[in-house]
Amino acid sequence: MKTSKLTLGPNLFNWKAETWRDFYFRMADEAPVDSVYLGEVVCSKRSPFYAQYIPDIIERLEAAGKEVILSTLALIMTKREMESVREIAEAEGYMVEANDISAAALLEGRPHAIGPFINVYNEGTLAYLTRKGATRITLPVELESKSIEALAKSTSAELEVQIYGRLPLAISARCYHARTHQLSKDNCQFVCDRDPDGLDLDTLDGEPFLAVNGVQTMSYTYCNLSAEMEAMAKMGVSHFRLSPHSGDMVKIAQAYRDLLDGKSGIAETEDIISEQSDDMPFSNGYFYGKEGVVTEGERAELGE
Amino acid sequence: MSRTSSMTPPLTPVLLAGMAVRPLPLAPLQPILKGAMNAIANRHPDVFERLSCLDDPVFLIDPTDLPFMFLLTPDPLMPELKAVRGEEEEAINATATIRGPLLKLIELLEGETDGDALFFARDLVVEGDTEAVVALRNAVDGAEINVMEDVLSFLGPFARPAGGVAKSAISLMARAANDLEMLRAAAISPALRQSEIQAAKLKKLNEKVDGISRQSRRKRVREN
Amino acid sequence: MTNKLELVCPAGTPASLHAAVDAGADVVYLGFRDETNARNFPGLNFNRKELAEGLEYAHANDAEVYVAINTFPEAGNPEPWKKAVDDAAKIGVDAVILADIGLADYAAQTHPDLRRHLSVQASASNPEAIKFYREAFGVQRVVLPRVLTLPEISALNKEIDVETEVFVFGGLCVMAEGRCALSSYATGESPNMTGVCSPASHVRYEDEGDRMVSRLGDFTINAFAPDEKAGYPTLCKGRFVTEGRASYLFEEPTSLNAAAMLPELMEAGVTALKIEGRQRGRAYIAQVVSAFRKAVDAAAEGLPIPQLNLDSITEGQQKTSGAYEKTWR
């Protein structure tokens, strides 16, 4: 699996601008990842804070030999949002990741990436998008292995699957961070910046269930497909995505890299990732065609 | 009068009230229910086709204002409906149980009322396999069942003259529903009554989030 | 420019189709009895013969029938979806409602004369997305996602040459449709993959004496005191705890009712109004459709919208104008 690539997905959370910048600088300098996705996917109100740092970050990432892909918004509702996506799409010389079909349409005819927020569930859709220039497709989170395999078999495009981090499950026009704090979306006071890994949401019985990230709803559990990477690589999945969290992403990336390179085993990897993830529960159920929340397969026997 | 009463649909208020106040043998009811079921099966085979997505379901239908319940086995080849006593409930391994006032259940059966609406208003209580209940509701709703006509069709040649009797029986039943409500409150459905008594203390328990000990948020440290 | 709004009504069974047509529906939309549609509920929907009969009934009464084939075909198993499109074309339905790009491509290539609408599940929320579906697959109408405000809908209609259809009554998705995996996270089944959200097969109501609890999979979605109005445990309509406070964080158990906004929707250039509820009974359908028939007719005449008296059948018996008003966000 030495040829498998590790990528760093777009940071989905609202981190302080300087934290955001320093995070990417460090990733550029230290993280063993091949590609870095950069840009706002969740809420258009966030990007003005850190936009100024993007050119420097791109330069530093490229200097470190890392591929840079510019990510775009998942839910585009206003003219202003559309314009911001159009600007990114028109950026010369950069690979852009479309997360709404409107962005994919703007990118038609040149190589581009399709993010997990565009519904690529089958060969027909995959073939259509690759005909229009998509060269890398990150699959929706709820696909099971048999679907991933069928898609991989049908295409020569690069396929990417998220293997680490909270799963982006839903996006809305409504902001649930603002609602939690009894604020309106228009006057949200950017309260989502208080929760660098999302805000835990529990059931009435006190059981952790989901996580709120502004207009996005995520899994409470962290997805971890360490034990499934080998099978996916055999199917033809070429890229594995780490979704940024506040743990040490350099150590996390290194752990997955070592596993891919055969330098360590599942249990060792698990220990490192768990430690860097604040001992959060992991899940991999979607891969097995089960509830996304559950853990199945080899890792289920690790003594959870 | 004996002829009329033999043709009267199974659940006249008189009969119900009678059952309510004294233990009534259910045996005489069974052939009537069997006949009604056969009539529905003959006239609405699509009901059972729509239920074919389920694995041999058994429904317990509990009119909360009656002292007995109905057991429905919608087997496409041999659908069965029979009356059972409350005491038998435990022994019956029902796929799902639907509880509610008889008239509401009949309205539901005839598609005259919306199951979701009944449930939102808490008129119906559903226990067990919710998918089976939803399937039953959808199947029945899609069938355009008319209890009167279907039951009358099984009564055969007497259907016409009985029609008027049946219709007035239904309206009588509606009026008697109030009386039944009193009976119910008095004795028939102790479980329901009990829950009403509990209502006051229930309220304060609602949303008692703070008191509940939160589950361990972090997973246990892995044993090697 | 004030053409009469078209009233598009749901049917989960032939009985409901009859009820909708009889109550004055201009169009009935429905799905096949399988995973190809987003209301793949047990005991619901149409087989091919029922569709053909329903279509005949509708056409005899000057109504049309649209078939929703609006889940995302499974990789390695495209046949049920292709066959659904083929059969809908063969039976002669008035339009198909599609969500998947690959399937829209197939329908456009294979049945160019079959009218194609874009399902709300495609979540086309901006002019560029809608133009894409128009140009790529000849889509003639788009059902707008329930995330847009009235002014946004109005602005959108000025930029596109595609008809728009909006929801005016019934259940309300609070997440962008077709982009929500909450249900599969808890149950393994989702609208996109299997055409169900919070499936009944994973729902349990448990009477705990002091409260009735509704569960979805392993998770408590809500709990009710005995005298409290209850609701089906649709995941996003549940009560959850954030920051130590329990609330209907995503959405109260309400129904959308935008009847009062019909004049504004006409003004905004909307072509058709959609009523949600293929899973609801024919009593619901008869009641809602006839109420909206009156409302649409009144709006077309420039008359005040009559009281619809639909409160008793709305979920949780509360109503909202949803995303049409910005305060909702």
CSV table of C-alpha atoms in Angstrom, one decimal, chain A residues 6 32 164 242 245 247-257 269 272-274 276-277:
chain,number,residue,atom,x,y,z
A,6,LEU,CA,-2.8,10.3,2.3
A,32,PRO,CA,3.4,13.0,5.9
A,164,TYR,CA,-10.4,9.6,10.0
A,242,LEU,CA,-7.9,12.5,7.2
A,245,HIS,CA,-9.3,17.7,14.3
A,247,GLY,CA,-5.5,16.5,18.1
A,248,ASP,CA,-2.0,16.2,16.7
A,249,MET,CA,-2.7,15.6,13.0
A,250,VAL,CA,1.0,15.2,12.3
A,251,LYS,CA,1.1,12.2,14.7
A,252,ILE,CA,-2.2,10.9,13.3
A,253,ALA,CA,-1.0,11.2,9.7
A,254,GLN,CA,2.3,9.5,10.6
A,255,ALA,CA,0.4,6.6,12.3
A,256,TYR,CA,-1.7,6.0,9.2
A,257,ARG,CA,1.3,6.4,6.9
A,269,THR,CA,-2.0,2.6,15.0
A,272,ILE,CA,-1.7,6.4,18.7
A,273,ILE,CA,-4.8,7.6,17.0
A,274,SER,CA,-6.9,7.1,20.1
A,276,GLN,CA,-4.5,11.9,19.7
A,277,SER,CA,-8.3,11.8,19.5
